[in-house]
Short mmCIF file of C-alpha atoms in Angstrom, two decimals:
data_model
loop_
_atom_site.label_atom_id
_atom_site.label_comp_id
_atom_site.label_asym_id
_atom_site.label_seq_id
_atom_site.Cartn_x
_atom_site.Cartn_y
_atom_site.Cartn_z
CA TYR A 1 57.59 123.26 102.75
CA SER A 2 57.10 126.05 100.69
CA ALA A 3 58.58 125.11 97.93
CA GLU A 4 57.23 121.42 97.69
CA LEU A 5 53.54 122.99 98.65
CA SER A 6 53.99 125.62 95.32
CA GLU A 7 55.07 122.53 93.11
CA LYS A 8 52.87 119.72 93.89
CA ILE A 9 50.21 122.67 93.44
CA ARG A 10 50.82 123.31 89.50
CA ARG A 11 52.54 119.80 89.07
CA GLY A 12 48.23 119.23 90.20
CA GLN A 13 47.00 122.15 87.79
CA THR A 14 48.88 120.54 85.49
CA GLU A 15 47.34 116.90 85.51
CA ASN A 16 43.99 118.85 85.23
CA ALA A 17 44.51 120.95 82.29
CA LEU A 18 45.59 118.35 80.77
CA LYS A 19 42.16 117.13 81.54
CA ALA A 20 40.85 120.18 80.42
CA GLN A 21 39.43 120.56 84.22
CA ASN A 22 39.03 123.44 85.70
CA ASN A 23 42.11 125.32 88.16
CA GLY A 24 39.46 127.63 90.11
CA SER A 25 38.53 129.73 87.46
CA ARG A 26 35.29 131.68 87.46
CA PRO A 27 33.65 129.99 84.24
CA PRO A 28 33.03 132.38 81.15
CA PHE A 29 29.45 133.93 80.87
CA GLY A 30 27.49 131.40 79.46
CA TYR A 31 28.49 128.12 81.12
CA ARG A 32 29.26 126.58 84.10
CA LEU A 33 31.51 123.83 86.02
CA VAL A 34 30.02 120.19 86.38
CA GLU A 35 32.35 117.73 87.56
CA HIS A 36 35.30 119.86 87.55
CA LYS A 37 34.89 120.69 84.09
CA LEU A 38 33.22 123.35 81.78
CA ALA A 39 29.93 122.57 80.08
CA ILE A 40 27.09 124.80 78.61
CA ASP A 41 24.83 126.59 80.72
CA THR A 42 20.64 125.73 79.25
CA ALA A 43 20.21 130.36 80.46
CA THR A 44 22.85 132.26 78.91
CA ALA A 45 24.38 130.85 76.60
CA PRO A 46 22.15 131.59 74.55
CA VAL A 47 22.38 134.83 75.20
CA ALA A 48 26.80 134.18 75.06
CA LEU A 49 25.21 133.57 71.34
CA GLU A 50 23.50 136.82 70.42
CA ILE A 51 25.85 138.80 71.33
CA PHE A 52 28.09 138.48 69.55
CA LYS A 53 25.74 137.28 66.55
CA GLN A 54 24.98 140.64 67.25
CA TYR A 55 28.36 142.53 66.68
CA ALA A 56 29.47 140.50 64.02
CA ASP A 57 26.36 142.39 62.64
CA GLY A 58 27.34 145.11 63.22
CA LYS A 59 25.68 145.94 66.62
CA THR A 60 28.20 148.44 69.19
CA ILE A 61 29.32 147.53 71.03
CA ARG A 62 27.57 150.29 73.00
CA ASP A 63 24.66 149.58 71.55
CA ILE A 64 24.54 146.07 72.90
CA ILE A 65 25.89 146.78 76.88
CA GLN A 66 22.74 148.80 76.45
CA ASP A 67 20.11 146.22 75.74
CA LEU A 68 21.90 143.77 77.66
CA THR A 69 21.24 145.86 81.09
CA ASP A 70 17.95 147.19 79.85
CA ARG A 71 16.66 143.23 79.87
CA GLY A 72 18.12 143.10 83.23
CA ILE A 73 21.47 140.60 82.68
CA ARG A 74 24.42 140.38 84.55
CA THR A 75 27.78 138.93 84.31
CA THR A 76 29.05 136.28 85.89
CA THR A 77 29.57 138.46 88.55
CA GLY A 78 26.38 139.41 88.75
CA SER A 79 27.94 142.91 87.42
CA THR A 80 26.70 145.11 84.78
CA PHE A 81 28.49 144.74 81.12
CA THR A 82 30.91 147.86 80.26
CA TYR A 83 34.08 147.53 77.35
CA SER A 84 35.95 146.00 79.62
CA THR A 85 33.83 143.65 80.39
CA LEU A 86 33.03 142.66 77.35
CA GLY A 87 35.86 143.41 74.64
CA ASN A 88 36.91 140.53 76.80
CA MET A 89 34.39 137.89 75.70
CA LEU A 90 34.62 138.76 72.37
CA LYS A 91 37.84 137.62 72.52
CA ASN A 92 37.84 134.76 74.53
CA ARG A 93 39.06 131.56 72.13
CA THR A 94 36.34 129.43 74.32
CA TYR A 95 33.74 130.36 73.82
CA ILE A 96 34.50 127.82 69.57
CA GLY A 97 35.68 125.03 72.51
CA GLU A 98 39.90 125.73 72.67
CA TYR A 99 40.44 124.99 76.59
CA HIS A 100 42.93 127.20 77.62
CA TYR A 101 45.08 126.89 80.36
CA SER A 102 49.18 128.87 81.61
CA ALA A 103 50.79 127.29 78.17
CA THR A 104 48.28 124.35 78.28
CA VAL A 105 45.54 124.67 74.72
CA ILE A 106 42.97 121.97 73.49
CA PRO A 107 40.98 122.14 70.60
CA GLY A 108 37.98 120.73 71.55
CA GLY A 109 38.95 120.68 75.60
CA VAL A 110 35.34 122.91 76.31
CA PRO A 111 32.41 122.52 74.54
CA ALA A 112 31.84 125.22 71.86
CA ILE A 113 28.56 127.84 71.81
CA ILE A 114 30.09 129.95 68.75
CA PRO A 115 29.94 128.89 65.52
CA GLU A 116 33.80 129.52 65.03
CA ASP A 117 32.81 132.07 61.44
CA ILE A 118 30.77 133.80 63.33
CA PHE A 119 33.25 134.16 66.10
CA GLU A 120 35.95 134.78 63.08
CA ARG A 121 33.44 137.51 61.52
CA VAL A 122 33.83 139.47 64.79
CA GLN A 123 37.98 139.10 65.55
CA SER A 124 37.99 140.44 62.32
CA ARG A 125 35.37 143.69 62.71
CA MET A 126 37.18 144.71 66.52
CA GLU A 127 41.08 143.79 64.02
CA LYS A 128 39.82 147.30 62.12
CA ASN A 129 37.56 148.90 64.60
CA ARG A 130 40.70 149.27 66.01
CA HIS A 131 42.39 150.61 63.74
CA ALA A 132 39.82 152.83 62.68
CA PRO A 133 41.01 156.06 64.25
CA ALA A 134 44.28 156.34 61.79
CA ALA A 135 42.10 155.25 59.04
CA LYS A 136 40.55 158.68 60.40
CA LYS A 137 43.88 160.58 60.94
CA ALA A 138 44.86 160.17 57.48
CA HIS A 139 41.06 161.70 55.99
CA ASP A 140 40.42 158.62 54.21
CA GLU A 141 39.02 155.63 54.34
CA TYR A 142 41.09 152.13 54.41
CA LEU A 143 38.51 149.63 52.51
CA LEU A 144 40.93 146.19 52.99
CA THR A 145 41.78 147.13 56.39
CA GLY A 146 41.14 143.76 57.43
CA LYS A 147 40.94 142.07 54.72
CA ILE A 148 45.23 142.45 53.75
CA PHE A 149 47.47 140.46 54.89
CA CYS A 150 51.34 140.87 54.89
CA GLY A 151 53.11 137.77 52.87
CA ASP A 152 56.77 137.74 55.34
CA CYS A 153 54.52 137.55 58.68
CA GLY A 154 51.37 136.77 58.35
CA ARG A 155 50.57 140.11 60.05
CA ALA A 156 47.80 143.21 58.98
CA MET A 157 48.72 145.25 57.00
CA VAL A 158 47.39 148.92 57.49
CA GLY A 159 46.47 152.55 56.93
CA GLU A 160 48.75 155.29 57.07
CA SER A 161 49.37 158.37 55.41
CA GLY A 162 52.16 161.09 54.63
CA LYS A 163 53.09 164.37 53.56
CA SER A 164 55.60 164.69 50.89
CA HIS A 165 57.44 167.96 50.30
CA THR A 166 55.25 169.11 47.82
CA GLY A 167 52.59 169.14 51.12
CA ALA A 168 50.37 166.11 49.10
CA ILE A 169 49.36 163.41 51.10
CA HIS A 170 50.18 159.70 50.72
CA CYS A 171 48.20 156.94 51.27
CA TYR A 172 50.41 153.45 52.30
CA TYR A 173 49.13 150.04 53.51
CA LYS A 174 51.99 148.61 56.02
CA CYS A 175 53.06 146.02 57.51
CA GLY A 176 52.13 145.80 61.05
CA SER A 177 55.34 144.32 63.07
CA ALA A 178 57.29 146.21 60.48
CA LYS A 179 55.65 149.33 61.38
CA ARG A 180 56.35 148.90 64.99
CA LYS A 181 59.68 147.57 64.21
CA GLN A 182 59.20 144.43 65.35
CA GLY A 183 61.38 142.15 63.49
CA CYS A 184 59.07 142.11 59.28
CA HIS A 185 61.10 144.49 57.07
CA SER A 186 58.58 144.30 54.27
CA LYS A 187 57.48 148.15 53.04
CA ALA A 188 53.95 149.27 52.50
CA VAL A 189 52.06 148.63 49.21
CA LYS A 190 50.38 152.17 47.59
CA LYS A 191 46.57 152.03 48.75
CA ASP A 192 44.59 153.59 45.61
CA TRP A 193 47.08 150.72 43.88
CA ILE A 194 46.28 148.00 45.42
CA GLU A 195 43.33 148.34 46.04
CA ASN A 196 42.14 148.94 42.62
CA ILE A 197 43.99 145.53 41.95
CA VAL A 198 41.57 144.08 44.22
CA VAL A 199 38.44 145.37 42.96
CA GLY A 200 38.88 144.81 39.60
CA GLU A 201 39.62 140.92 40.15
CA THR A 202 36.16 140.80 42.26
CA VAL A 203 34.56 142.03 39.28
CA LYS A 204 35.90 139.46 37.53
CA LEU A 205 34.86 137.42 39.89
CA ILE A 206 30.79 138.18 39.87
CA ASN A 207 30.58 138.45 35.96
CA ASN A 208 31.62 134.69 35.61
CA ASP A 209 28.42 133.23 34.70
CA GLU A 210 29.45 129.04 34.63
CA LEU A 211 31.19 130.73 38.75
CA MET A 212 27.62 132.70 39.90
CA GLU A 213 25.52 129.89 39.30
CA ARG A 214 27.72 126.80 40.85
CA LEU A 215 27.34 129.27 43.89
CA ILE A 216 23.64 129.73 43.18
CA ASP A 217 23.20 126.07 43.24
CA THR A 218 25.02 125.74 46.86
CA LEU A 219 22.78 128.25 48.67
CA ALA A 220 19.66 127.42 47.77
CA GLU A 221 20.97 124.25 48.62
CA ALA A 222 22.47 124.90 52.14
CA GLN A 223 18.89 126.40 53.08
CA ASP A 224 17.71 123.24 54.21
CA GLU A 225 21.23 123.11 56.66
CA LYS A 226 20.05 123.67 60.49
CA SER A 227 22.10 126.85 62.04
CA PHE A 228 23.31 126.25 64.80
CA ALA A 229 22.29 128.70 66.73
CA LEU A 230 19.25 126.45 66.12
CA ALA A 231 20.20 123.20 67.76
CA LEU A 232 22.02 124.82 70.25
CA LEU A 233 18.17 126.26 70.94
CA GLU A 234 16.88 122.66 70.07
CA GLU A 235 19.06 120.97 71.57
CA GLN A 236 18.40 122.41 75.11
CA ALA A 237 15.22 122.83 74.91
CA ALA A 238 15.29 118.58 74.97
CA GLY A 239 17.64 118.82 77.86
CA VAL A 240 14.48 121.13 80.06
CA GLU A 241 12.26 118.85 77.89
CA LYS A 242 13.68 115.53 80.07
CA GLY A 243 14.35 117.76 83.71
CA ILE A 244 10.02 119.10 83.69
CA LYS A 245 9.52 114.67 83.75
CA ASN A 246 11.74 113.63 85.28
CA MET A 247 10.07 116.35 88.12
CA LEU A 248 6.90 114.56 87.06
CA ASN A 249 7.84 111.32 87.71
CA ALA A 250 9.10 111.81 91.45
CA ILE A 251 5.59 113.80 91.96
CA GLN A 252 4.14 111.25 91.15
CA ALA A 253 6.35 108.99 93.17
CA GLY A 254 5.03 110.96 96.46
CA ILE A 255 8.10 113.74 95.54
CA ILE A 256 6.96 116.71 96.99
CA THR A 257 8.69 119.22 98.72
CA ALA A 258 8.44 123.23 98.05
CA SER A 259 12.12 123.29 96.11
CA THR A 260 10.35 120.33 93.96
CA LYS A 261 7.54 122.82 92.65
CA GLN A 262 10.00 125.89 92.72
CA ARG A 263 13.03 123.44 90.67
CA LEU A 264 9.02 122.59 88.21
CA ASP A 265 8.36 126.56 87.66
CA ASP A 266 12.06 127.48 86.45
CA LEU A 267 11.98 124.07 84.05
CA GLU A 268 8.26 125.49 82.53
CA GLU A 269 9.94 129.30 82.40
CA GLN A 270 12.44 128.33 80.28
CA ARG A 271 10.90 126.02 77.94
CA GLU A 272 8.29 128.71 77.56
CA GLN A 273 11.48 131.77 76.87
CA LEU A 274 13.57 128.30 74.59
CA GLU A 275 10.12 128.11 72.12
CA GLU A 276 10.15 131.69 72.29
CA GLN A 277 13.81 132.11 71.20
CA ILE A 278 13.43 128.64 68.66
CA LEU A 279 10.46 130.74 66.77
CA LYS A 280 12.14 133.87 66.64
CA GLU A 281 15.69 132.13 65.21
CA LYS A 282 13.43 130.07 63.34
CA ILE A 283 12.01 133.51 61.05
CA LYS A 284 15.59 134.58 60.67
CA ARG A 285 15.75 132.08 58.54
CA PRO A 286 13.29 132.63 55.41
CA ALA A 287 13.87 130.62 52.52
CA LEU A 288 14.64 132.10 49.62
CA THR A 289 13.85 130.69 46.40
CA ARG A 290 17.05 130.14 43.68
CA GLU A 291 15.72 134.16 41.98
CA GLN A 292 16.07 135.78 44.46
CA ILE A 293 18.86 134.67 45.36
CA ARG A 294 20.26 135.52 41.91
CA TYR A 295 18.92 138.58 42.10
CA TYR A 296 21.19 138.94 44.86
CA ILE A 297 23.68 137.75 43.54
CA TYR A 298 23.71 139.55 40.00
CA ARG A 299 23.14 142.80 41.31
CA PHE A 300 26.41 142.64 42.47
CA ARG A 301 27.51 143.14 39.05
CA ASN A 302 25.70 146.76 37.68
CA MET A 303 27.76 148.59 41.55
CA ASP A 304 29.60 152.27 40.16
CA THR A 305 33.11 150.88 41.61
CA ALA A 306 34.10 154.65 41.24
CA GLN A 307 32.00 155.21 44.64
CA LYS A 308 33.45 154.37 48.03
CA ASP A 309 30.17 153.10 49.69
CA GLN A 310 29.93 150.86 47.14
CA ARG A 311 33.03 149.86 46.24
CA GLN A 312 33.32 149.19 50.84
CA ASN A 313 30.31 146.84 49.56
CA LEU A 314 32.09 144.94 46.69
CA ILE A 315 35.21 144.13 49.15
CA ASP A 316 33.60 143.17 52.28
CA ASN A 317 30.92 140.85 50.44
CA PHE A 318 33.09 139.00 47.98
CA VAL A 319 37.13 139.49 49.86
CA ASN A 320 37.49 137.07 53.04
CA ALA A 321 42.20 138.63 52.66
CA VAL A 322 44.18 139.62 50.03
CA TYR A 323 48.54 138.33 50.69
CA VAL A 324 50.49 140.27 49.36
CA PHE A 325 54.24 139.12 48.14
CA SER A 326 57.23 140.04 46.77
CA ASP A 327 56.19 138.88 43.29
CA ARG A 328 52.52 137.78 43.46
CA ILE A 329 49.20 138.88 45.24
CA ALA A 330 47.11 135.25 46.54
CA PHE A 331 43.16 136.23 46.63
CA PHE A 332 40.77 134.82 48.69
CA PHE A 333 37.21 134.79 48.25
CA ASN A 334 33.89 134.11 49.74
CA TYR A 335 32.96 130.73 48.45
CA THR A 336 34.97 127.03 48.66
CA GLU A 337 38.30 127.03 46.57
CA GLY A 338 37.81 130.87 45.74
CA SER A 339 41.36 131.81 45.68
CA LYS A 340 43.50 133.38 43.03
CA THR A 341 46.75 134.45 42.63
CA ILE A 342 48.93 136.70 39.89
CA PRO A 343 52.42 137.28 39.18
CA LEU A 344 52.95 140.87 39.36
CA GLU A 345 54.40 140.28 35.29
CA GLU A 346 50.18 140.48 34.83
CA LEU A 347 50.55 144.22 36.08
CA LYS A 348 53.03 146.33 34.81
CA ARG A 349 50.48 147.89 33.22
CA GLU A 350 48.87 149.14 36.70
CA GLU A 351 52.43 149.20 38.30
CA SER A 352 53.83 151.67 35.37
CA LYS A 353 50.66 153.51 36.16
CA HIS A 354 50.50 153.84 40.30
CA GLY A 355 53.46 153.58 41.31
CA SER A 356 54.45 150.30 43.70
CA ASP A 357 56.47 149.44 47.26
CA LEU A 358 55.77 146.48 46.77
CA VAL A 359 60.16 144.80 47.87
CA GLY A 360 61.55 142.83 50.09
CA LEU A 361 57.90 139.99 51.24
CA SER A 362 58.05 136.04 51.31
CA PRO A 363 55.05 133.68 51.30
CA PRO A 364 52.83 134.05 53.91
CA GLN A 365 53.28 131.84 57.92
CA THR A 366 48.78 132.33 58.67
CA LYS A 367 46.05 131.08 56.88
CA PRO A 368 43.26 133.66 56.50
CA ALA A 369 40.38 133.75 57.90
CA GLN A 370 37.74 131.29 56.50
CA GLY A 371 33.68 132.38 57.01
CA ALA A 372 33.73 135.61 56.72
CA GLY A 373 32.28 138.52 54.78
CA PHE A 374 29.15 137.87 52.50
CA CYS A 375 27.20 135.47 54.04
CA LEU A 376 27.43 132.57 56.98
CA TRP A 377 26.27 130.42 53.38
CA TRP A 378 29.87 130.56 51.00
CA ARG A 379 32.11 129.59 54.64
CA GLN A 380 33.80 126.22 52.89
#
């Protein structure tokens, strides 16, 4: 009987999963259950979006937790946010609309709260922070952390260092899978060598007048597009307005109870909050002239690429991903059709100067992240 009951439960849960229905787990922060399915909670979804945007823009988890605590915002269990709860939240793919249950994954199975470009920026920063201690141990800064990938397995390459017999410290990027001996046999590449190549190619990119002017046109046109956050807030405001109208119609029809008045007060308070959030979101996106956009982009041409902070700024703004192969390096930049592949034959001069450990790599099996870096407008 027990075995039969377990089989019926599993079968029922599988059927629910195929319909993207909830199987008893608590809804993530920002969602609520409506007829056994996840739906956007208009009260907490804007807060969830705000959390992702703050982390993507550089705010630390500690500062975000402190801000949430000061505002009295709690998790779905009523507890204060912790490193664990916030960290799990930032990795949860439900927020980009993916339904997950056991081995069942349904893209678009739930309404999305977070745009994919913001979610990918968050993952990239979390990956970079995860490897930050290794970078400090190496007494050097790895400018490509979170952006450089192995061509053999597609895994991120991380910074590491070692001492030679003379006591000199040598820094490398090495595939995380190869480092942990998980099936990949690609070797490390020298840090300065690959960083110099990436910076050099990025400088060539921003000195291409025709390409930069096309980019300026794209950015100027994109200012007219409404942000996802603003569209979500306006949709929520419309829903609240409709709820207020229904409550007023009920009152006019003589349906007046204590709960009716309380519900109306709650809706009006929610409307005021949404109106304030909509105003703040509009202020965040001031219109820029073409000359202002041109000035911002062209100022990168005057950077001193010998300075580490300026090299990092250049990479963060323009480079999306770099894949290292046995015979070439593939670059993905932050603009439409921004890809370039360079045969290592063209790099022999640099290789003879700096040396290389590039051997035995094959094409990658994963795609680079999209939408990271310079500006959300650059997302294809």
